[in-house]
Amino acid sequence: MRVRELTHSGVFSEFNRVLNLLAEMMAQQNIVSREKHILLHKVISQIDVAIIAADEHHNITLVNPAAQRLFGYPCFDMEGWPLKKLGIIPSTLPSSGKVLEFELKPFEKKQSKKRVLLHKDEYFENGLKQQLIFITDIQNLLREEERLAWQKLLRVLSHEINNSLAPITSISDTLLRQMSRDTDCKHDGDLKDGLGVIKERADSLNVFINSYQQLSRIPAAEKQQIDLAILVPSIASLFKDVKIQLISELLVVYADQIQLEQVLVNLIKNAQESMCNKEQGIISISWRRVDDKAIIEISDQGCGISNMDNLFVPFYTTKAKGSGIGLVLCRQLLMNNGGDLNIRNNSNGTGALVSVLLPVV
């Protein structure tokens, strides 16, 4: 607010001039402050880091949209909650950034563990100390780093093994051909059997290595609109010797159809192979929308999963003739389409539940 300037000179006139100058400066600072506040609000709203503010009693006073997506609750519902309700124990929060496994409740509040970068800071409001908690979901980043590390390892292994396999296979073929022409060779049967085993194992190892090279040759997704009510039944019809129950609703996802078909075939096949009694067991497949994601759930009545920690570790398998690539490849294909793959045992103690997450149209 400006003060009316006096026409005559003197002390009061100078005072009014200084006062008006101060008022203009404060008005300008107020505009700058409001602009910075708007900018800060936009940054907090758009940043892909969950930000939670809590008061001196550890009750939530503010959450941004990223925190809403991470925990699966609306922002207005979370305000006023104690931090413990989200699984955050104030006394254990690190003051500097720390990577840890955090218990979250995304996707209809089902328990889930994720690797996150957690950081705590403090600020004052009305003289009272407040807390700011920053949670960065680095799960996909770690998975991508893990994938790149496996790709490098597989390239080295493939190169070294192929260098050894090529001469072994070639020499075995040559010796087998020579023996077939040499009728005087003693112990012909034993030698042929031995060379045959060598060639067979070399060929099997070559197939094994080539299967893993798929992880480093996943093509870019050619996304399109896919009606799950049409796609899933068509895939389920391929499995004639198992009972499949479909619980469907109208839902369209945005993904590469060929890659999604490969994922669903692999997962249904895994569910079928895990069934302890294929004649009586049922595989249930359902899909629904949760926020901006589609969730396809495949539940079986099999033996469940005994070792969750090694599910997505390449080379690890519990199958007699398995290669340990199926689930790894499925997750990579889904991440290639902006989705994800979660697996856990059913709460009733029978079988496993696989959740495929995909963007919806």
CSV table of C-alpha atoms in Angstrom, one decimal:
chain,number,residue,atom,x,y,z
A,1,MET,CA,0.0,0.0,0.0
A,2,ARG,CA,1.4,3.3,-1.1
A,3,VAL,CA,1.4,6.4,1.1
A,4,ARG,CA,0.3,9.7,-0.5
A,5,GLU,CA,3.3,11.8,-1.2
A,6,LEU,CA,3.4,15.3,0.3
A,7,THR,CA,3.9,18.2,-2.1
A,8,HIS,CA,6.2,20.1,0.2
A,9,SER,CA,9.7,19.0,0.9
A,10,GLY,CA,11.0,18.1,4.3
A,11,VAL,CA,11.5,15.1,6.6
A,12,PHE,CA,8.0,13.7,6.1
A,13,SER,CA,8.2,13.9,2.4
A,14,GLU,CA,11.5,11.9,2.4
A,15,PHE,CA,9.9,9.5,4.9
A,16,ASN,CA,6.9,8.9,2.5
A,17,ARG,CA,9.2,8.4,-0.4
A,18,VAL,CA,11.2,5.7,1.5
A,19,LEU,CA,8.0,4.1,2.7
A,20,ASN,CA,6.6,3.9,-0.8
A,21,LEU,CA,9.8,2.4,-2.1
A,22,LEU,CA,9.7,-0.2,0.7
A,23,ALA,CA,6.1,-1.0,-0.2
A,24,GLU,CA,7.0,-1.5,-3.8
A,25,MET,CA,9.9,-3.8,-2.9
A,26,MET,CA,7.6,-5.9,-0.6
A,27,ALA,CA,5.0,-6.1,-3.3
A,28,GLN,CA,7.6,-7.3,-5.8
A,29,GLN,CA,9.0,-9.9,-3.3
A,30,ASN,CA,5.4,-11.1,-2.6
A,31,ILE,CA,4.9,-11.7,-6.4
A,32,VAL,CA,8.3,-13.5,-6.6
A,33,SER,CA,7.4,-15.6,-3.5
A,34,ARG,CA,4.0,-16.6,-5.0
A,35,GLU,CA,5.6,-17.5,-8.3
A,36,LYS,CA,8.2,-19.7,-6.5
A,37,HIS,CA,5.5,-21.3,-4.5
A,38,ILE,CA,3.6,-22.2,-7.6
A,39,LEU,CA,6.8,-23.5,-9.2
A,40,LEU,CA,7.6,-25.6,-6.1
A,41,HIS,CA,4.0,-27.0,-6.1
A,42,LYS,CA,4.3,-28.0,-9.7
A,43,VAL,CA,7.7,-29.7,-9.2
A,44,ILE,CA,6.4,-31.6,-6.1
A,45,SER,CA,3.3,-32.7,-8.1
A,46,GLN,CA,5.2,-33.9,-11.1
A,47,ILE,CA,8.4,-35.3,-9.6
A,48,ASP,CA,8.7,-39.1,-9.6
A,49,VAL,CA,9.8,-39.2,-6.0
A,50,ALA,CA,7.3,-39.9,-3.1
A,51,ILE,CA,7.4,-36.9,-0.7
A,52,ILE,CA,5.7,-37.1,2.7
A,53,ALA,CA,5.6,-34.3,5.3
A,54,ALA,CA,4.9,-35.1,8.9
A,55,ASP,CA,4.4,-33.0,12.0
A,56,GLU,CA,6.1,-33.2,15.4
A,57,HIS,CA,3.7,-36.1,16.4
A,58,HIS,CA,4.7,-38.1,13.3
A,59,ASN,CA,1.3,-37.6,11.7
A,60,ILE,CA,1.2,-37.0,7.9
A,61,THR,CA,0.4,-33.4,6.9
A,62,LEU,CA,1.2,-33.6,3.1
A,63,VAL,CA,1.8,-36.2,0.4
A,64,ASN,CA,2.4,-35.7,-3.3
A,65,PRO,CA,0.9,-37.7,-6.2
A,66,ALA,CA,4.0,-39.9,-6.4
A,67,ALA,CA,3.4,-41.0,-2.8
A,68,GLN,CA,-0.2,-41.7,-3.6
A,69,ARG,CA,0.9,-44.0,-6.5
A,70,LEU,CA,3.5,-45.7,-4.4
A,71,PHE,CA,1.3,-46.6,-1.5
A,72,GLY,CA,-2.0,-46.9,-3.5
A,73,TYR,CA,-4.0,-44.5,-1.3
A,74,PRO,CA,-5.6,-41.1,-2.3
A,75,CYS,CA,-3.7,-38.2,-1.0
A,76,PHE,CA,-6.6,-36.8,1.0
A,77,ASP,CA,-7.1,-40.1,2.8
A,78,MET,CA,-3.4,-40.2,3.9
A,79,GLU,CA,-3.3,-36.8,5.5
A,80,GLY,CA,-3.6,-37.1,9.3
A,81,TRP,CA,-2.5,-40.7,9.4
A,82,PRO,CA,0.4,-41.7,11.6
A,83,LEU,CA,3.5,-42.7,9.6
A,84,LYS,CA,3.4,-46.2,11.1
A,85,LYS,CA,0.3,-46.9,9.2
A,86,LEU,CA,2.4,-46.8,6.0
A,87,GLY,CA,5.0,-49.0,7.6
A,88,ILE,CA,7.4,-46.0,8.2
A,89,ILE,CA,9.0,-46.1,11.7
A,90,PRO,CA,10.2,-42.6,12.4
A,91,SER,CA,13.0,-43.6,14.8
A,92,THR,CA,14.6,-45.8,12.1
A,93,LEU,CA,14.6,-43.3,9.3
A,94,PRO,CA,18.1,-42.6,7.9
A,95,SER,CA,19.1,-38.9,7.8
A,96,SER,CA,21.2,-39.7,4.6
A,97,GLY,CA,20.1,-41.6,1.6
A,98,LYS,CA,19.9,-45.3,2.2
A,99,VAL,CA,18.8,-48.2,-0.1
A,100,LEU,CA,16.7,-50.7,1.7
A,101,GLU,CA,13.8,-53.2,1.1
A,102,PHE,CA,10.6,-51.5,2.1
A,103,GLU,CA,7.2,-53.0,2.8
A,104,LEU,CA,4.6,-51.3,0.7
A,105,LYS,CA,0.9,-51.8,0.0
A,106,PRO,CA,0.3,-50.9,-3.6
A,107,PHE,CA,-2.3,-52.5,-5.9
A,108,GLU,CA,-5.4,-52.8,-3.7
A,109,LYS,CA,-3.3,-52.7,-0.5
A,110,LYS,CA,-1.7,-56.1,-1.0
A,111,GLN,CA,1.6,-56.4,0.8
A,112,SER,CA,4.6,-56.0,-1.5
A,113,LYS,CA,8.3,-55.4,-1.0
A,114,LYS,CA,10.3,-53.0,-3.1
A,115,ARG,CA,13.8,-51.7,-3.1
A,116,VAL,CA,13.7,-47.9,-2.4
A,117,LEU,CA,16.1,-45.1,-1.7
A,118,LEU,CA,14.9,-43.5,1.6
A,119,HIS,CA,16.0,-40.1,2.9
A,120,LYS,CA,14.8,-37.9,5.7
A,121,ASP,CA,15.1,-34.2,6.2
A,122,GLU,CA,13.7,-31.6,8.7
A,123,TYR,CA,12.2,-28.2,8.5
A,124,PHE,CA,10.5,-25.8,11.0
A,125,GLU,CA,6.9,-24.5,10.8
A,126,ASN,CA,5.7,-22.1,13.5
A,127,GLY,CA,8.8,-22.9,15.5
A,128,LEU,CA,8.0,-26.6,15.6
A,129,LYS,CA,10.3,-29.3,13.9
A,130,GLN,CA,8.6,-31.1,11.0
A,131,GLN,CA,9.8,-34.1,9.0
A,132,LEU,CA,10.2,-34.5,5.2
A,133,ILE,CA,10.5,-38.0,3.9
A,134,PHE,CA,11.7,-38.8,0.4
A,135,ILE,CA,11.1,-42.3,-1.0
A,136,THR,CA,12.5,-43.1,-4.5
A,137,ASP,CA,11.3,-46.3,-6.1
A,138,ILE,CA,14.5,-47.7,-7.6
A,139,GLN,CA,13.1,-51.2,-8.2
A,140,ASN,CA,13.0,-50.9,-12.0
A,141,LEU,CA,16.4,-49.1,-12.1
A,142,LEU,CA,18.0,-52.0,-10.1
A,143,ARG,CA,16.3,-54.5,-12.4
A,144,GLU,CA,17.6,-52.8,-15.4
A,145,GLU,CA,21.1,-52.7,-14.0
A,146,GLU,CA,20.7,-56.4,-13.2
A,147,ARG,CA,19.6,-57.2,-16.7
A,148,LEU,CA,22.5,-55.3,-18.2
A,149,ALA,CA,24.9,-57.2,-15.9
A,150,TRP,CA,23.4,-60.5,-16.9
A,151,GLN,CA,23.6,-59.6,-20.6
A,152,LYS,CA,27.3,-58.8,-20.3
A,153,LEU,CA,27.9,-62.1,-18.5
A,154,LEU,CA,25.9,-64.1,-21.1
A,155,ARG,CA,27.8,-62.5,-24.0
A,156,VAL,CA,31.1,-63.5,-22.4
A,157,LEU,CA,29.9,-67.0,-21.6
A,158,SER,CA,28.3,-67.5,-25.0
A,159,HIS,CA,31.5,-66.4,-26.7
A,160,GLU,CA,33.8,-68.7,-24.7
A,161,ILE,CA,31.4,-71.7,-24.7
A,162,ASN,CA,30.7,-71.4,-28.5
A,163,ASN,CA,34.4,-71.3,-29.2
A,164,SER,CA,34.7,-74.7,-27.4
A,165,LEU,CA,31.5,-76.2,-28.7
A,166,ALA,CA,32.2,-75.5,-32.4
A,167,PRO,CA,35.3,-77.8,-32.6
A,168,ILE,CA,33.8,-80.4,-30.4
A,169,THR,CA,30.7,-80.7,-32.6
A,170,SER,CA,32.8,-80.6,-35.8
A,171,ILE,CA,35.3,-83.3,-34.6
A,172,SER,CA,32.5,-85.5,-33.4
A,173,ASP,CA,30.7,-85.3,-36.7
A,174,THR,CA,33.9,-86.0,-38.6
A,175,LEU,CA,34.8,-89.1,-36.5
A,176,LEU,CA,31.3,-90.5,-36.7
A,177,ARG,CA,31.4,-90.2,-40.5
A,178,GLN,CA,34.9,-91.8,-40.7
A,179,MET,CA,33.7,-94.7,-38.4
A,180,SER,CA,30.7,-95.3,-40.6
A,181,ARG,CA,33.1,-95.8,-43.6
A,182,ASP,CA,35.6,-97.9,-41.6
A,183,THR,CA,34.2,-101.3,-41.3
A,184,ASP,CA,37.3,-102.8,-39.7
A,185,CYS,CA,37.2,-100.5,-36.7
A,186,LYS,CA,37.1,-102.5,-33.4
A,187,HIS,CA,34.7,-101.5,-30.6
A,188,ASP,CA,32.8,-99.7,-33.3
A,189,GLY,CA,29.5,-99.6,-31.2
A,190,ASP,CA,31.1,-98.2,-28.1
A,191,LEU,CA,32.9,-95.5,-30.0
A,192,LYS,CA,29.8,-94.5,-31.9
A,193,ASP,CA,27.8,-94.3,-28.7
A,194,GLY,CA,30.5,-92.2,-27.0
A,195,LEU,CA,30.8,-89.8,-29.8
A,196,GLY,CA,27.0,-89.6,-30.1
A,197,VAL,CA,26.8,-88.6,-26.5
A,198,ILE,CA,29.5,-86.0,-26.9
A,199,LYS,CA,27.6,-84.5,-29.9
A,200,GLU,CA,24.2,-84.6,-28.2
A,201,ARG,CA,25.5,-82.8,-25.1
A,202,ALA,CA,27.3,-80.2,-27.2
A,203,ASP,CA,24.1,-79.6,-29.2
A,204,SER,CA,22.1,-79.3,-26.0
A,205,LEU,CA,24.5,-76.9,-24.4
A,206,ASN,CA,24.4,-74.8,-27.6
A,207,VAL,CA,20.5,-74.7,-27.4
A,208,PHE,CA,20.8,-73.7,-23.7
A,209,ILE,CA,23.1,-70.8,-24.5
A,210,ASN,CA,21.1,-69.6,-27.4
A,211,SER,CA,18.0,-69.5,-25.3
A,212,TYR,CA,19.6,-67.1,-22.9
A,213,GLN,CA,20.7,-64.8,-25.7
A,214,GLN,CA,17.0,-63.9,-26.1
A,215,LEU,CA,17.4,-61.7,-23.0
A,216,SER,CA,19.8,-59.4,-24.9
A,217,ARG,CA,17.8,-59.5,-28.2
A,218,ILE,CA,14.3,-58.4,-27.0
A,219,PRO,CA,12.9,-56.1,-29.8
A,220,ALA,CA,11.2,-52.8,-29.1
A,221,ALA,CA,7.5,-53.2,-28.3
A,222,GLU,CA,5.1,-52.5,-31.2
A,223,LYS,CA,2.2,-51.5,-29.0
A,224,GLN,CA,-1.5,-51.6,-29.9
A,225,GLN,CA,-4.9,-51.8,-28.2
A,226,ILE,CA,-5.6,-55.4,-27.1
A,227,ASP,CA,-9.0,-56.5,-25.8
A,228,LEU,CA,-8.2,-59.0,-23.0
A,229,ALA,CA,-11.7,-60.6,-23.3
A,230,ILE,CA,-10.6,-61.8,-26.7
A,231,LEU,CA,-6.9,-62.5,-26.2
A,232,VAL,CA,-6.9,-64.4,-23.0
A,233,PRO,CA,-9.6,-67.0,-24.0
A,234,SER,CA,-7.9,-67.6,-27.3
A,235,ILE,CA,-4.6,-68.4,-25.4
A,236,ALA,CA,-6.4,-70.5,-22.7
A,237,SER,CA,-7.9,-72.7,-25.5
A,238,LEU,CA,-4.4,-73.9,-26.3
A,239,PHE,CA,-4.3,-75.8,-23.0
A,240,LYS,CA,-6.7,-78.7,-23.6
A,241,ASP,CA,-5.6,-81.0,-20.7
A,242,VAL,CA,-6.2,-78.6,-17.8
A,243,LYS,CA,-9.2,-76.9,-16.4
A,244,ILE,CA,-9.0,-73.1,-16.8
A,245,GLN,CA,-11.6,-70.8,-15.2
A,246,LEU,CA,-11.9,-67.3,-16.7
A,247,ILE,CA,-13.2,-64.4,-14.7
A,248,SER,CA,-13.4,-61.6,-17.2
A,249,GLU,CA,-14.5,-58.0,-17.7
A,250,LEU,CA,-14.2,-55.5,-20.5
A,251,LEU,CA,-10.7,-54.2,-20.4
A,252,VAL,CA,-8.3,-53.0,-23.1
A,253,VAL,CA,-4.6,-52.8,-22.6
A,254,TYR,CA,-1.8,-51.1,-24.6
A,255,ALA,CA,1.0,-53.6,-25.4
A,256,ASP,CA,2.8,-55.6,-28.0
A,257,GLN,CA,0.4,-58.5,-28.7
A,258,ILE,CA,3.1,-61.1,-29.7
A,259,GLN,CA,5.1,-60.3,-26.6
A,260,LEU,CA,2.1,-60.4,-24.4
A,261,GLU,CA,1.0,-63.7,-25.9
A,262,GLN,CA,4.4,-65.2,-25.2
A,263,VAL,CA,4.2,-64.1,-21.6
A,264,LEU,CA,0.8,-65.5,-21.0
A,265,VAL,CA,1.6,-68.8,-22.7
A,266,ASN,CA,4.7,-69.2,-20.5
A,267,LEU,CA,2.9,-68.3,-17.3
A,268,ILE,CA,-0.1,-70.6,-17.9
A,269,LYS,CA,2.3,-73.4,-18.9
A,270,ASN,CA,4.2,-72.9,-15.6
A,271,ALA,CA,0.9,-73.0,-13.7
A,272,GLN,CA,0.0,-76.2,-15.5
A,273,GLU,CA,3.3,-77.9,-14.7
A,274,SER,CA,3.1,-76.9,-11.0
A,275,MET,CA,-0.2,-78.7,-10.5
A,276,CYS,CA,0.2,-81.7,-8.2
A,277,ASN,CA,-3.0,-83.2,-9.6
A,278,LYS,CA,-3.7,-82.0,-13.1
A,279,GLU,CA,-7.1,-83.8,-13.4
A,280,GLN,CA,-8.7,-82.0,-10.4
A,281,GLY,CA,-6.7,-78.8,-10.2
A,282,ILE,CA,-8.0,-75.6,-11.7
A,283,ILE,CA,-6.2,-72.6,-13.1
A,284,SER,CA,-8.1,-69.4,-12.5
A,285,ILE,CA,-7.4,-66.4,-14.8
A,286,SER,CA,-8.9,-63.0,-14.1
A,287,TRP,CA,-8.3,-59.4,-15.1
A,288,ARG,CA,-9.4,-56.0,-13.8
A,289,ARG,CA,-8.4,-52.4,-13.8
A,290,VAL,CA,-6.7,-50.7,-10.8
A,291,ASP,CA,-6.0,-47.0,-11.3
A,292,ASP,CA,-4.0,-46.7,-14.6
A,293,LYS,CA,-3.0,-50.3,-14.6
A,294,ALA,CA,-4.5,-53.6,-15.8
A,295,ILE,CA,-3.8,-56.6,-13.5
A,296,ILE,CA,-4.1,-60.1,-15.0
A,297,GLU,CA,-4.0,-62.7,-12.3
A,298,ILE,CA,-3.2,-66.4,-12.9
A,299,SER,CA,-3.8,-68.5,-9.8
A,300,ASP,CA,-3.1,-72.3,-9.7
A,301,GLN,CA,-3.7,-75.1,-7.2
A,302,GLY,CA,-0.2,-76.5,-7.5
A,303,CYS,CA,2.6,-77.0,-5.0
A,304,GLY,CA,3.4,-73.3,-4.6
A,305,ILE,CA,6.9,-71.7,-4.6
A,306,SER,CA,9.5,-72.9,-2.1
A,307,ASN,CA,12.2,-70.3,-2.8
A,308,MET,CA,10.9,-66.8,-3.7
A,309,ASP,CA,14.4,-65.2,-3.6
A,310,ASN,CA,15.6,-67.0,-6.7
A,311,LEU,CA,12.5,-66.7,-8.9
A,312,PHE,CA,14.1,-64.2,-11.3
A,313,VAL,CA,17.7,-65.4,-11.1
A,314,PRO,CA,18.9,-66.6,-14.5
A,315,PHE,CA,20.1,-70.3,-14.6
A,316,TYR,CA,18.0,-71.1,-11.5
A,317,THR,CA,15.3,-73.7,-12.0
A,318,THR,CA,13.5,-76.4,-10.0
A,319,LYS,CA,12.5,-78.3,-13.2
A,320,ALA,CA,14.4,-81.3,-14.3
A,321,LYS,CA,14.7,-80.0,-17.9
A,322,GLY,CA,14.3,-76.3,-17.2
A,323,SER,CA,16.7,-73.6,-18.3
A,324,GLY,CA,15.8,-71.0,-15.7
A,325,ILE,CA,14.9,-68.4,-18.4
A,326,GLY,CA,11.1,-68.4,-18.5
A,327,LEU,CA,10.2,-66.0,-15.7
A,328,VAL,CA,13.2,-63.8,-16.3
A,329,LEU,CA,12.1,-63.4,-20.0
A,330,CYS,CA,8.5,-62.8,-19.0
A,331,ARG,CA,9.4,-60.0,-16.7
A,332,GLN,CA,11.7,-58.4,-19.3
A,333,LEU,CA,9.0,-58.6,-21.9
A,334,LEU,CA,6.5,-57.0,-19.6
A,335,MET,CA,8.9,-54.2,-18.6
A,336,ASN,CA,9.5,-53.7,-22.3
A,337,ASN,CA,5.8,-52.9,-22.5
A,338,GLY,CA,5.7,-50.6,-19.4
A,339,GLY,CA,4.5,-53.4,-17.1
A,340,ASP,CA,5.7,-55.7,-14.4
A,341,LEU,CA,5.4,-59.2,-13.0
A,342,ASN,CA,4.7,-60.1,-9.4
A,343,ILE,CA,4.6,-63.6,-8.0
A,344,ARG,CA,3.6,-64.9,-4.5
A,345,ASN,CA,2.1,-68.0,-2.9
A,346,ASN,CA,-1.7,-68.0,-2.4
A,347,SER,CA,-2.9,-67.0,1.0
A,348,ASN,CA,-4.8,-70.2,1.4
A,349,GLY,CA,-1.5,-72.2,1.3
A,350,THR,CA,-2.3,-73.9,-2.1
A,351,GLY,CA,-0.6,-72.9,-5.3
A,352,ALA,CA,0.8,-69.6,-6.5
A,353,LEU,CA,-0.6,-66.3,-7.7
A,354,VAL,CA,1.0,-64.5,-10.7
A,355,SER,CA,0.1,-60.9,-11.3
A,356,VAL,CA,0.8,-59.3,-14.7
A,357,LEU,CA,0.7,-55.5,-14.7
A,358,LEU,CA,0.1,-53.5,-17.9
A,359,PRO,CA,-0.8,-50.0,-18.9
A,360,VAL,CA,-4.5,-49.6,-19.9
A,361,VAL,CA,-5.8,-47.5,-22.8
